[in-house]
Short mmCIF file of C-alpha atoms in Angstrom, two decimals:
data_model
loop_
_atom_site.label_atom_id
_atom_site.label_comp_id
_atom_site.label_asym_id
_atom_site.label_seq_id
_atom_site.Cartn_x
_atom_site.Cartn_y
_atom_site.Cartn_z
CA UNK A 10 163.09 -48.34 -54.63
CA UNK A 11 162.56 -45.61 -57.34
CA UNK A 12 163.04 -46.54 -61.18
CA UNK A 13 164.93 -43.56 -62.47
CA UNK A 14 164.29 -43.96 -65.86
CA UNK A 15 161.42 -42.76 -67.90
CA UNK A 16 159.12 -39.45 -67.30
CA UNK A 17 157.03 -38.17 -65.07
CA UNK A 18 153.81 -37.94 -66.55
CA UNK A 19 152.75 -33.60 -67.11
CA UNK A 20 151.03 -32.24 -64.31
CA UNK A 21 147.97 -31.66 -66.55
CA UNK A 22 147.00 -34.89 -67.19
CA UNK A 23 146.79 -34.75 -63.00
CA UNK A 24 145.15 -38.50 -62.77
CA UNK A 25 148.13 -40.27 -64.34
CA UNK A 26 150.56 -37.44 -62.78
CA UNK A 27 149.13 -38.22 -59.45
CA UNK A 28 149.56 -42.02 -59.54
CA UNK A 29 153.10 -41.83 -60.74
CA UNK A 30 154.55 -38.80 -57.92
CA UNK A 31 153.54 -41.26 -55.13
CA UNK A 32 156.05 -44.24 -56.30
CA UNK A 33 158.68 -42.14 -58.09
CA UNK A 34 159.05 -39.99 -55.15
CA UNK A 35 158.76 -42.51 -52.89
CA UNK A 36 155.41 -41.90 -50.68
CA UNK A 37 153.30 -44.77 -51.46
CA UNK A 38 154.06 -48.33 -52.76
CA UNK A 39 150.54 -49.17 -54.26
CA UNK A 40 151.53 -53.29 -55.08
CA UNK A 41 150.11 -54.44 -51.59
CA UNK A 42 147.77 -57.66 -52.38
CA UNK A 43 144.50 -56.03 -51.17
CA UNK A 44 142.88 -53.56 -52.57
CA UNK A 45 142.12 -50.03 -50.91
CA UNK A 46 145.35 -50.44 -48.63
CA UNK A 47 148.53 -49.38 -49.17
CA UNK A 48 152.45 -48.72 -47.63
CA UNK A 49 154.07 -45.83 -46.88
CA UNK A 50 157.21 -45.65 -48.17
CA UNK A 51 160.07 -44.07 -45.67
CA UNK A 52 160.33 -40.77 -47.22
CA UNK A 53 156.45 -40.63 -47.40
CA UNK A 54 156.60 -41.31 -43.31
CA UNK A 55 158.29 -38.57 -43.26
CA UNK A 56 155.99 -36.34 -44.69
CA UNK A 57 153.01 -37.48 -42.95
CA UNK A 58 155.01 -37.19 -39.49
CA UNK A 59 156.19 -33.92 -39.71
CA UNK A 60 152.64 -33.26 -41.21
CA UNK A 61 150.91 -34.69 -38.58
CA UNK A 62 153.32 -33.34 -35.30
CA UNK A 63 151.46 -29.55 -36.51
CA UNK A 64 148.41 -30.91 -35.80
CA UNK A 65 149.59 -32.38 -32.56
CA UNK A 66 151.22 -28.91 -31.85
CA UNK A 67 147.72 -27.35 -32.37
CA UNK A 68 145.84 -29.83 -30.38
CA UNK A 69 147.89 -30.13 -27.62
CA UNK A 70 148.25 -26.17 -27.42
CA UNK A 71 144.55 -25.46 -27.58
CA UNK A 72 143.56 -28.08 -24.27
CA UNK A 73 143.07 -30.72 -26.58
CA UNK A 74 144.56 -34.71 -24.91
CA UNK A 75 145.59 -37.41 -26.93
CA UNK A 76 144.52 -41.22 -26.37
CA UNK A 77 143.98 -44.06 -27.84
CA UNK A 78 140.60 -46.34 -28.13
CA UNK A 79 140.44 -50.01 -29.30
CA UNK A 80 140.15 -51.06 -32.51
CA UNK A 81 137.49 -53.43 -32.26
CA UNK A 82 134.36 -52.34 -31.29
CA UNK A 83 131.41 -54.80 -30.07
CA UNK A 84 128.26 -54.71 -32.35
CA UNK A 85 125.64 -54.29 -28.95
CA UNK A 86 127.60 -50.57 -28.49
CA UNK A 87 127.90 -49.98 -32.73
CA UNK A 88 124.22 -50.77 -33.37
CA UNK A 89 123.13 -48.44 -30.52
CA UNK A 90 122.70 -45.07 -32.52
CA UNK A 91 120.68 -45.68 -35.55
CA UNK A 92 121.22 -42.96 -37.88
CA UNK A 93 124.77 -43.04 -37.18
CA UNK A 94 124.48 -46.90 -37.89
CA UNK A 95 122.29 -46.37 -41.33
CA UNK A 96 125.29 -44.19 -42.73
CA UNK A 97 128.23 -46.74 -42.05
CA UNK A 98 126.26 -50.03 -42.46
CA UNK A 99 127.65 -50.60 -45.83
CA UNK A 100 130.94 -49.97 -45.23
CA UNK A 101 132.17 -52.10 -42.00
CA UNK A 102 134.27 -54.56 -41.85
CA UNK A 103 133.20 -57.25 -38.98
CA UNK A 104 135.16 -59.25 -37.26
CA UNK A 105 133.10 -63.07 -36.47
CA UNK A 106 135.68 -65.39 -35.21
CA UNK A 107 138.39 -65.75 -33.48
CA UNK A 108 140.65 -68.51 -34.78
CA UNK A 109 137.92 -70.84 -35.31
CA UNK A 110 135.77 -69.88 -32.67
CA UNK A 111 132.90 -67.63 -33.56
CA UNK A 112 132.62 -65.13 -31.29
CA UNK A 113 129.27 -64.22 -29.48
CA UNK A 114 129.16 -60.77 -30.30
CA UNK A 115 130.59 -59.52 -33.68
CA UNK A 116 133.27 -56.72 -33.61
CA UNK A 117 133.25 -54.22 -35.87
CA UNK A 118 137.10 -52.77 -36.70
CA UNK A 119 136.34 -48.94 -36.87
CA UNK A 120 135.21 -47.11 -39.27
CA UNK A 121 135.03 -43.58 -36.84
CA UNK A 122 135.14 -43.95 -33.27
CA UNK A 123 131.92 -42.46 -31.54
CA UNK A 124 130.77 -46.01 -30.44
CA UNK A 125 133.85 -47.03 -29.11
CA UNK A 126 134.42 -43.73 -26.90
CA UNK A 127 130.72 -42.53 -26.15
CA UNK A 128 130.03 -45.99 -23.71
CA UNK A 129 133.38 -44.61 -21.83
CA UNK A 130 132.14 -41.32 -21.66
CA UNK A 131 129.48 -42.12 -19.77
CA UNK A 132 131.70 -43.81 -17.07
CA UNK A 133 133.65 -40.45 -16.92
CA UNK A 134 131.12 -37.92 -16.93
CA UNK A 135 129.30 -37.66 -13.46
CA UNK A 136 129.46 -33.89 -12.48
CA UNK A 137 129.85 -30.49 -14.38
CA UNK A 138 133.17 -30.52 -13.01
CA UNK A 139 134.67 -33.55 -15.56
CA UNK A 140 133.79 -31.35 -18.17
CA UNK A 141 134.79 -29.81 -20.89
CA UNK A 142 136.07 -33.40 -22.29
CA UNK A 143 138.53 -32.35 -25.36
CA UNK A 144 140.56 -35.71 -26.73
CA UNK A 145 141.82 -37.02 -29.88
CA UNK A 146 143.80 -40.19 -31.40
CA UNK A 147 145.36 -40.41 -34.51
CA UNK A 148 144.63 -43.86 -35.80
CA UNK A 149 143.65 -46.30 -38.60
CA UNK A 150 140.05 -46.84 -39.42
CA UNK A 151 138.84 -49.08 -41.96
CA UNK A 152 135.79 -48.48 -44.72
CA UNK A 153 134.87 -51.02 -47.00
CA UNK A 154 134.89 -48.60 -49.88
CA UNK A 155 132.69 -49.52 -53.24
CA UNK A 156 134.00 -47.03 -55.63
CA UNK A 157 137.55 -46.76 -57.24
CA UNK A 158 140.02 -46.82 -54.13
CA UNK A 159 143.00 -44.25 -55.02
CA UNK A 160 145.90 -43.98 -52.60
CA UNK A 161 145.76 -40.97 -49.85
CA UNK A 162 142.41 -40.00 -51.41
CA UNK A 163 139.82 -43.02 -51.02
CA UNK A 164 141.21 -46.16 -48.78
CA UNK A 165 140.16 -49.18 -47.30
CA UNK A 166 142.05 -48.64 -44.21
CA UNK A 167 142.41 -44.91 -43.50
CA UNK A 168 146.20 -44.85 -41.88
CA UNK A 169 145.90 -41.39 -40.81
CA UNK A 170 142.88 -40.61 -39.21
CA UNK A 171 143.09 -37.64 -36.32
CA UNK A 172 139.53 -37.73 -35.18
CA UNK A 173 138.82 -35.14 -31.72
CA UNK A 174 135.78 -36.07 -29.28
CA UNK A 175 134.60 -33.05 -27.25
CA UNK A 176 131.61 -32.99 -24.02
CA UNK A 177 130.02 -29.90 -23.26
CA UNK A 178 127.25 -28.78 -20.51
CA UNK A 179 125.56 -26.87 -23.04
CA UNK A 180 124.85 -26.82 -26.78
CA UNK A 181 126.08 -23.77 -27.24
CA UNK A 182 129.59 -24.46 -25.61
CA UNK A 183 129.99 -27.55 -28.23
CA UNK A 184 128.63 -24.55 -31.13
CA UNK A 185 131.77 -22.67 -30.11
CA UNK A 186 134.18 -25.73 -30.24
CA UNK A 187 132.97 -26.54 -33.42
CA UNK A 188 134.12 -22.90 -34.40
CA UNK A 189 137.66 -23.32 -32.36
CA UNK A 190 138.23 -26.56 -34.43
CA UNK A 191 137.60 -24.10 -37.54
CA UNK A 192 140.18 -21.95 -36.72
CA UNK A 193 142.96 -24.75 -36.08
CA UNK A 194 142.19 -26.16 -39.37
CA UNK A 195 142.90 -23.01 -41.22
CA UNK A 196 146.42 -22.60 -39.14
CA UNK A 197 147.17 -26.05 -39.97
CA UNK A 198 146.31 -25.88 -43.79
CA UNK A 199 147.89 -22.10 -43.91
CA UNK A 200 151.25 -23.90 -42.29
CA UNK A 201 150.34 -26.51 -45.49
CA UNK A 202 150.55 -23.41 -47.74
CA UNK A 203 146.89 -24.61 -48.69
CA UNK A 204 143.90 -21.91 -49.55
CA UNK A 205 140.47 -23.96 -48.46
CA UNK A 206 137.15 -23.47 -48.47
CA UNK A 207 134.82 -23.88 -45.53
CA UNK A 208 130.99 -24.35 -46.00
CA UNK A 209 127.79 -26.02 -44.04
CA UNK A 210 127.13 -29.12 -45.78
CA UNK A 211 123.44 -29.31 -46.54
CA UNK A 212 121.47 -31.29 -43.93
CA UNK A 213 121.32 -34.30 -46.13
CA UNK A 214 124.97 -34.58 -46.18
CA UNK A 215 125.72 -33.82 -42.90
CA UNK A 216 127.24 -36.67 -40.89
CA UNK A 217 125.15 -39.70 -39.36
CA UNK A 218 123.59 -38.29 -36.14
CA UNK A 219 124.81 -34.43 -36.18
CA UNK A 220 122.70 -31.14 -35.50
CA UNK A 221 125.21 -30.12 -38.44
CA UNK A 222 128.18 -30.14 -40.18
CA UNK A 223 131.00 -28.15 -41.42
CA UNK A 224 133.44 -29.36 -44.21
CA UNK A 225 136.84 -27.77 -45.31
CA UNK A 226 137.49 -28.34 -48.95
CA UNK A 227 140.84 -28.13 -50.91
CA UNK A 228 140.47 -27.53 -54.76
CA UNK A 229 142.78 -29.81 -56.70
CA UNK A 230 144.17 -29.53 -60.35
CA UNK A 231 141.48 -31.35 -61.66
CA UNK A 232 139.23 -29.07 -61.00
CA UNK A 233 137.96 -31.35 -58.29
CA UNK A 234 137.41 -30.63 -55.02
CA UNK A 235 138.35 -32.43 -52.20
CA UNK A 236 137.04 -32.81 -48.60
CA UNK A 237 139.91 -32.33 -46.19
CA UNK A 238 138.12 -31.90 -42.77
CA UNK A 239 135.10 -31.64 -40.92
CA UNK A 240 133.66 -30.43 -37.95
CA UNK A 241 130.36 -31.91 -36.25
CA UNK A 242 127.68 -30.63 -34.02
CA UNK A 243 126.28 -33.86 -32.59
CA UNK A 244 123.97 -32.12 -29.87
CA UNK A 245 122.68 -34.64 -27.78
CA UNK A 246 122.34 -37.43 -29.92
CA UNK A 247 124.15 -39.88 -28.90
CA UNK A 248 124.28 -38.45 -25.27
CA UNK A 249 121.33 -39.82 -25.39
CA UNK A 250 122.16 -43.10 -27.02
CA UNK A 251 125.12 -43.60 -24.59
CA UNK A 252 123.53 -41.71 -21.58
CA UNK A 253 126.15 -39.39 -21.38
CA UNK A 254 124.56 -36.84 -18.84
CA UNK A 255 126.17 -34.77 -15.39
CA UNK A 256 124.38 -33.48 -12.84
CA UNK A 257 124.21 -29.50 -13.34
CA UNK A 258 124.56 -26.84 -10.21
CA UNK A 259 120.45 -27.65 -8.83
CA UNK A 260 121.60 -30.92 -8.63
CA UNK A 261 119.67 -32.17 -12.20
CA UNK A 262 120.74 -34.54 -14.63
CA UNK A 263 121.56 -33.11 -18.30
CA UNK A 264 122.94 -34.85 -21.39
CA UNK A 265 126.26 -33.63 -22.42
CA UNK A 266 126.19 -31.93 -25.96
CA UNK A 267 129.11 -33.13 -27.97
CA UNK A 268 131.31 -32.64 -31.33
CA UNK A 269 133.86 -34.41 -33.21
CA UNK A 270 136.09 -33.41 -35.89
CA UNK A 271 138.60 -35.41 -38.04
CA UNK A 272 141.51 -34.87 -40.78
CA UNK A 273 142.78 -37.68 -42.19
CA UNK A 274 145.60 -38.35 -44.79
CA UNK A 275 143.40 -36.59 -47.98
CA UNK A 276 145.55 -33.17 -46.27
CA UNK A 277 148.97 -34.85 -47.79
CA UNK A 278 146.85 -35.55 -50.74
CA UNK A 279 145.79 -31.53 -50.89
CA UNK A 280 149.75 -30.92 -50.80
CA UNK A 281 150.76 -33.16 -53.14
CA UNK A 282 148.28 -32.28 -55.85
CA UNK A 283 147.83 -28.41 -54.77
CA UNK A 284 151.76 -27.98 -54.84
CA UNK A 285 153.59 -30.15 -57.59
CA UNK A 286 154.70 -29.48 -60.93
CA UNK A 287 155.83 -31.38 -63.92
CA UNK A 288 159.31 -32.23 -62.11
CA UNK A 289 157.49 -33.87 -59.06
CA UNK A 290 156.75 -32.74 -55.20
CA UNK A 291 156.64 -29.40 -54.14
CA UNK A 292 156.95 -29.75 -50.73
CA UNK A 293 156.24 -26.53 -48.11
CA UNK A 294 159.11 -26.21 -45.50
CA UNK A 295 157.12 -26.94 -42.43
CA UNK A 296 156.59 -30.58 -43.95
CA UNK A 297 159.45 -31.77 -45.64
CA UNK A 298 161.36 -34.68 -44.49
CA UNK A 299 164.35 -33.11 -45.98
CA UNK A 300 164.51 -29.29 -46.01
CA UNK A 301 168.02 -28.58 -47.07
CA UNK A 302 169.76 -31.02 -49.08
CA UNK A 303 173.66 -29.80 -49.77
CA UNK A 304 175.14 -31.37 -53.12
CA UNK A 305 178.93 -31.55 -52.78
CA UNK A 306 180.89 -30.34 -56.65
CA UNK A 307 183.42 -32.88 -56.50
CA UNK A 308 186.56 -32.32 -57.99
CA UNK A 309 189.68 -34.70 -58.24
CA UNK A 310 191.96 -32.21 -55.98
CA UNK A 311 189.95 -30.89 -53.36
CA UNK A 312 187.47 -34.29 -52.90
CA UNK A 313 187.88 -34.27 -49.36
CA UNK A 314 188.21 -30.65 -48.72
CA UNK A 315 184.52 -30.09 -50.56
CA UNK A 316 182.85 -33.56 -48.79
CA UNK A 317 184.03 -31.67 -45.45
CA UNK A 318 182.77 -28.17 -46.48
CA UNK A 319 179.61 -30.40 -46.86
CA UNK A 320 179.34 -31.88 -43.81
CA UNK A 321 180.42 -29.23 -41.73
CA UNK A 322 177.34 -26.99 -42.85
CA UNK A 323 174.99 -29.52 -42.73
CA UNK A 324 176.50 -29.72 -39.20
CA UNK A 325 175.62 -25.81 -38.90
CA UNK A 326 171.76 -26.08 -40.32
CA UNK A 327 171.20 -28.84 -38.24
CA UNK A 328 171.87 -27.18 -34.68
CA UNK A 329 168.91 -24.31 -35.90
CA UNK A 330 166.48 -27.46 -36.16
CA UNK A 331 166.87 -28.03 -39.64
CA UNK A 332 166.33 -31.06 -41.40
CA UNK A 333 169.28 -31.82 -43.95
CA UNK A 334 170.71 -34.65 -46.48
CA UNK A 335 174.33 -34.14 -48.00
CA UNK A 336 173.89 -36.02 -51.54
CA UNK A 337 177.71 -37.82 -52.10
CA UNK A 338 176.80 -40.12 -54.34
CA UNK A 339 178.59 -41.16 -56.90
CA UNK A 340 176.03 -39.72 -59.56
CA UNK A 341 176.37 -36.70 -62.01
CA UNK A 342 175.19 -33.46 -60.08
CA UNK A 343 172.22 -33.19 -62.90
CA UNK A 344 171.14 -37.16 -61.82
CA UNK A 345 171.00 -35.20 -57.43
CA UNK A 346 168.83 -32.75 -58.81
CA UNK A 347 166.41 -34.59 -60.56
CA UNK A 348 166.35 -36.97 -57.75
CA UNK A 349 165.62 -33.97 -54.74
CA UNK A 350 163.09 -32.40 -57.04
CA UNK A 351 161.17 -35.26 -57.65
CA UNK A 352 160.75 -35.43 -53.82
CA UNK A 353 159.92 -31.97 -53.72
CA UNK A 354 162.88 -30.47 -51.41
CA UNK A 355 162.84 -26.92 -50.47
CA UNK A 356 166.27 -25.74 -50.92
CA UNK A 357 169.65 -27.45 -52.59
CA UNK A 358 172.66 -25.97 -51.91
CA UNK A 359 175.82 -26.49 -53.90
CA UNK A 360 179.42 -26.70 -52.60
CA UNK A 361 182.22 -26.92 -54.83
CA UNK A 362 185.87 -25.80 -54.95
CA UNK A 363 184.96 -22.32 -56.63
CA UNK A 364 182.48 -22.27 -54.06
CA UNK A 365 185.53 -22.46 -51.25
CA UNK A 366 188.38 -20.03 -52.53
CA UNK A 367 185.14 -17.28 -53.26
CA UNK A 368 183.44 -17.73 -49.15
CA UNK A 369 180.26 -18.71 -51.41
CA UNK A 370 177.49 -21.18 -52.15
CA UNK A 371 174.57 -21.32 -54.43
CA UNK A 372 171.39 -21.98 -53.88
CA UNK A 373 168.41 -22.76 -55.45
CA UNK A 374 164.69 -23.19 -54.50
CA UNK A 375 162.40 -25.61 -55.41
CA UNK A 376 160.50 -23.32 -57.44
CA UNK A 377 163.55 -21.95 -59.42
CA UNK A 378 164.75 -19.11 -57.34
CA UNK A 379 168.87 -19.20 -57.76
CA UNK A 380 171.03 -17.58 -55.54
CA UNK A 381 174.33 -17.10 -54.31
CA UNK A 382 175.08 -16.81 -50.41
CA UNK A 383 178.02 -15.56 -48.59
CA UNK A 384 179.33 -19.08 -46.74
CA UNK A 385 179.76 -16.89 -43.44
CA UNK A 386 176.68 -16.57 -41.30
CA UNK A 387 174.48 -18.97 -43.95
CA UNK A 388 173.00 -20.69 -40.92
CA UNK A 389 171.14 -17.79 -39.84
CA UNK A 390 170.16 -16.92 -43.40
CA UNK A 391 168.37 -19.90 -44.32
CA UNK A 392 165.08 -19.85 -42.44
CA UNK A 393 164.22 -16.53 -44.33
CA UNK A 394 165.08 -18.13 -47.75
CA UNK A 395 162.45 -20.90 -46.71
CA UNK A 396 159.99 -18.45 -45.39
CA UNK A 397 160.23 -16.69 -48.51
CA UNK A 398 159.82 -19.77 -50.31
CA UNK A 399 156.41 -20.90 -48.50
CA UNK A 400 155.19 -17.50 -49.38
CA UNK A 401 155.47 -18.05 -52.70
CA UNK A 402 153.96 -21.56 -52.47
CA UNK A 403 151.11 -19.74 -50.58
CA UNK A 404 150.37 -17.01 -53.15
CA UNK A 405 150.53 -19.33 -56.16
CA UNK A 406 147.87 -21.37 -54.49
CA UNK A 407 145.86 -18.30 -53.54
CA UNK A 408 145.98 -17.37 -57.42
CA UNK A 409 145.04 -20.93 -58.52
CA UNK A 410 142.23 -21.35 -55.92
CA UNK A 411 140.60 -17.48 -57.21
CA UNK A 412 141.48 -18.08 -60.87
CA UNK A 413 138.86 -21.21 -60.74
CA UNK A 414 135.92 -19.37 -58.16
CA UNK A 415 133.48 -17.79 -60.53
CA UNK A 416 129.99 -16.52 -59.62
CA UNK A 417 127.21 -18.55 -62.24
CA UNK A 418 123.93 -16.52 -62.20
CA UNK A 419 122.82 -19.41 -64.27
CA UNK A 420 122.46 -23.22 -64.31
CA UNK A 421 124.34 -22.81 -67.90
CA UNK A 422 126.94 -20.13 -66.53
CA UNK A 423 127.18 -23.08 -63.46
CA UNK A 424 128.00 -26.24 -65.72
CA UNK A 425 130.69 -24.08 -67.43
CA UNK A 426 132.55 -23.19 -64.11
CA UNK A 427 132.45 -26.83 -62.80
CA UNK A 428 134.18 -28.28 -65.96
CA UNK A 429 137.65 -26.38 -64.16
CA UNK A 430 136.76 -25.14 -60.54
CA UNK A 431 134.07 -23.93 -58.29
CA UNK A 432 130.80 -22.50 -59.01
CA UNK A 433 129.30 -20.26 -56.47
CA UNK A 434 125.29 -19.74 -56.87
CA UNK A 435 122.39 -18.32 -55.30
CA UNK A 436 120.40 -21.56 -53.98
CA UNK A 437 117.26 -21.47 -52.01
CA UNK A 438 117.78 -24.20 -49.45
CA UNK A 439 115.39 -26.70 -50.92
CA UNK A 440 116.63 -30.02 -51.42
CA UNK A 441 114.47 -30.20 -54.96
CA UNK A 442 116.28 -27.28 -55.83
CA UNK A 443 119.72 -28.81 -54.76
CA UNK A 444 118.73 -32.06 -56.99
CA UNK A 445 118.20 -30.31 -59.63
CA UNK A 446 121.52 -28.12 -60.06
CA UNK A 447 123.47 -31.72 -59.57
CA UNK A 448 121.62 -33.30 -62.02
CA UNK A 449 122.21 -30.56 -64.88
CA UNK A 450 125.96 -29.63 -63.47
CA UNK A 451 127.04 -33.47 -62.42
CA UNK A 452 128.79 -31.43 -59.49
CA UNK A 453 127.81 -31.15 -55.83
CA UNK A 454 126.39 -29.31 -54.19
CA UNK A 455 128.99 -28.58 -51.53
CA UNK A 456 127.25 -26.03 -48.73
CA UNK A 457 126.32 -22.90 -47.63
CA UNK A 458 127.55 -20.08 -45.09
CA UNK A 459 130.77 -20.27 -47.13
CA UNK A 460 133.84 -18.90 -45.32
CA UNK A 461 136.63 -18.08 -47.73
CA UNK A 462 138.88 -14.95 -48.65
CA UNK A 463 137.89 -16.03 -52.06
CA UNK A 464 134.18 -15.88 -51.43
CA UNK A 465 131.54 -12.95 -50.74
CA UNK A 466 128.56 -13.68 -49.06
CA UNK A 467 125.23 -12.99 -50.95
CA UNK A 468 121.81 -12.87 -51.72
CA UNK A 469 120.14 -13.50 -55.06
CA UNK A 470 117.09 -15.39 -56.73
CA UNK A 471 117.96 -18.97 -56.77
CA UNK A 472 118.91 -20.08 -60.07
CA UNK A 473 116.58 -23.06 -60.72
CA UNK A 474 113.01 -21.62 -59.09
CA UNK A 475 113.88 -18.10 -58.39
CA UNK A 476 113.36 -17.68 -54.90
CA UNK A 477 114.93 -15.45 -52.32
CA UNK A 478 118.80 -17.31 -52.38
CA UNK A 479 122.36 -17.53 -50.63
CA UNK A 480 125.71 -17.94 -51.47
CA UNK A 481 126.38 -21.70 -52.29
CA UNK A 482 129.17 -23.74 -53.59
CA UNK A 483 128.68 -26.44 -56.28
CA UNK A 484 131.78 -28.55 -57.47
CA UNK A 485 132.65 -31.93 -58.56
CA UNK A 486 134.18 -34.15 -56.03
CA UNK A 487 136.31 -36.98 -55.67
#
């Protein structure tokens, strides 16, 4: 599938570098005949599963259930909630016949699910017994997107989408969900090796029919930033709409109050783009589809007695759990290693005769870290090589992410630090205000009540009108 010939763009010219990783290293195959939608190449499957079974492991350890919903969803349920309605109508694909029929009532293929669950919410809710509700599904949703589509980053159909649907008796219970959600976020994007930045999107951002939102934001090499989660407080809203309510301990009816939270693929985006180099992938251990790969030295007189030495410790790193590819092509060893680093593989290890008469092997990390390993007990030695390994990955992010924060006391000081990163100013909370510093910038402005390492909290005169201020981040986005 992969041309081997010809370079891989440089990493700094990240648009072209970006578009070329995802075929040469086999994630995405962009030549499917509609636009927005794309295949996942094999190798790339395996990325997003392994990806994908942390945030299943998070889920499903914090009370969290998985299901799955319908696709379609019938336009009397979608056209219920009307804010939520106003900020998808543009972007729905609807479904009017069937074969050559046309149906009675239009269904909408999903762009997020709240219509489709909310109406069986109400049949499950009766008492304050059946609640909390926590659930989730990881599934396609579709968005007829109007600006340039780019693969993992802005689709058509969204492959990946893990959206979570919570019911609470009381607004404050669904407050402190919204917070638990938070926290699995950052485990999931620390196990990514991936510094982000959590903020309150401003109210006219916030999603269709939420009390509030909070967004989790990954900056990219670009100098863009991209949104890799959010968190909703939808009150009662469409409790309401769907008349979601339970009868409380005096025997009276309440609404539920409710939240929802979704990742979608954009989080293999954030690894791809946060993590690579000039050479390719960079993948973090946790996530690889191939942790280990093992590139036999093959010489004429011990062929056979190297391919076993091969096999036998992939044999051994296997039965610890890990995930490993002996390379016995017939290729030139140089032709392995261009091929595993484009794909972004942890750790190669190298067996050749020398290797066998000295007990050794070498090794050598992704990021360039060479080493030679005493053959006995090498099982038991790897996982600390690879924890080492994502540590790196970790603090090199870390550096990038604080290298590109700076603190503009000015609208001037703010269009500087947006040209490469994140500008964090003193804004007032008025939306004229807000207008204004996107206009001058062309950035964002991203939210308050930032939550970072990276970030202090603070207060300061706004930098347009000069009023009392907070700590606010402003970036451009994709």
């Amino acid at each position: 599938m992969e041309d081997e010939s010809g370079s891989l763009p440089l990493k700094s010219d990240f648009s072209a570098w970006y578009n070329d990783v995802l075929w040469r290293a086999e994630i995405m195959d962009v030549r499917y005949p509609v636009k927005g939608l794309y295949v996942w190449f094999p190798f790339g499957f395996g990325l997003r599963r392994h990806t994908y079974t942390i945030l299943r492991g998070l889920l499903d350890a914090s009370g969290h259930d998985e299901t799955l919903f319908p696709l379609l969803i019938p336009k009397t349920e979608f056209m219920k909630e009307a804010e939520h309605i106003k900020g998808f109508e543009e972007e729905v694909y609807w479904v009017t016949h069937g074969g050559l029929t046309e149906l009675d009532v239009p269904l909408a293929l999903r762009p997020t699910s709240e219509t489709a669950m909310y109406p069986m919410f109400a049949l499950w809710v009766r008492s304050h017994a059946d609640l909390p509700i926590k659930i989730y599904q990881i599934v396609n949703t579709f968005r007829y997107e109007t600006k340039h589509t780019r693969p993992l980053i802005r689709l058509r159909e969204i492959t990946s989408f893990k959206e979570a649907h919570t019911a609470h008796a009381t607004w404050d219970e669904a407050a402190a969900q919204v917070e638990t959600a938070l926290s699995l976020y950052t485990q999931f994007y620390d196990d990514l090796c991936i510094p982000v930045i959590i903020s309150r999107r401003p109210d006219w951002d916030k999603f269709p029919g939420a009390d509030y939102t909070m967004a989790v934001d990954a900056l990219m090499p670009d100098g863009r930033t991209l949104q890799v989660g959010t968190a909703h407080h939808l009150g009662t809203h469409f409790s309401k709409t769907f008349n979601i309510t339970y009868e409380d301990a005096t025997g009276e009816q309440q609404f539920v109050s409710q939240t929802c939270y979704g990742i979608s693929e954009r989080c293999i985006a954030a690894a791809i783009g946060v993590h690579g180099d000039d050479r390719g992938l960079v993948l973090p251990p946790k996530v690889a589809p191939v942790q280990v790969v093992i590139i036999p030295i093959i010489m004429k007189k011990q062929a056979e007695e190297v391919r076993a030495a091969a096999e036998a410790l992939k044999a051994e790193l296997e039965a610890t759990g890990l995930r490993v590819k002996v390379d016995d092509r017939e290729l030139r060893p140089g032709a392995k290693y261009y091929h595993w680093e484009m794909r972004g593989v942890p750790l190669r290890i190298e067996v050749g005769p020398r290797d066998l008469a000295a007990g050794t092997v070498v090794a050598a990390t992704r990021d360039g870290e060479k080493m030679t390993l005493v053959r006995a007990g090498l099982a038991g030695e790897i996982p600390g090589v690879l924890a080492a390994f994502a540590g790196r990955l970790r603090e090199r992010a870390e550096a990038s992410l604080t290298s590109r924060i700076v603190l503009a006391e000015s609208v001037d000081a703010a269009i500087e630090a947006t040209k490469t990163g994140i500008a964090v100013v003193h804004w007032c909370g008025d939306e004229t205000c807000a207008e204004a510093i996107e206009k001058e910038t062309n950035a964002s402005v991203l939210g308050t009540e930032v939550r970072s390492a990276h970030i202090g909290k603070s207060e300061g005169a706004c930098i347009v009108c000069g009023r009392p201020g907070t700590s606010t981040v402003i970036a451009r986005t994709y």
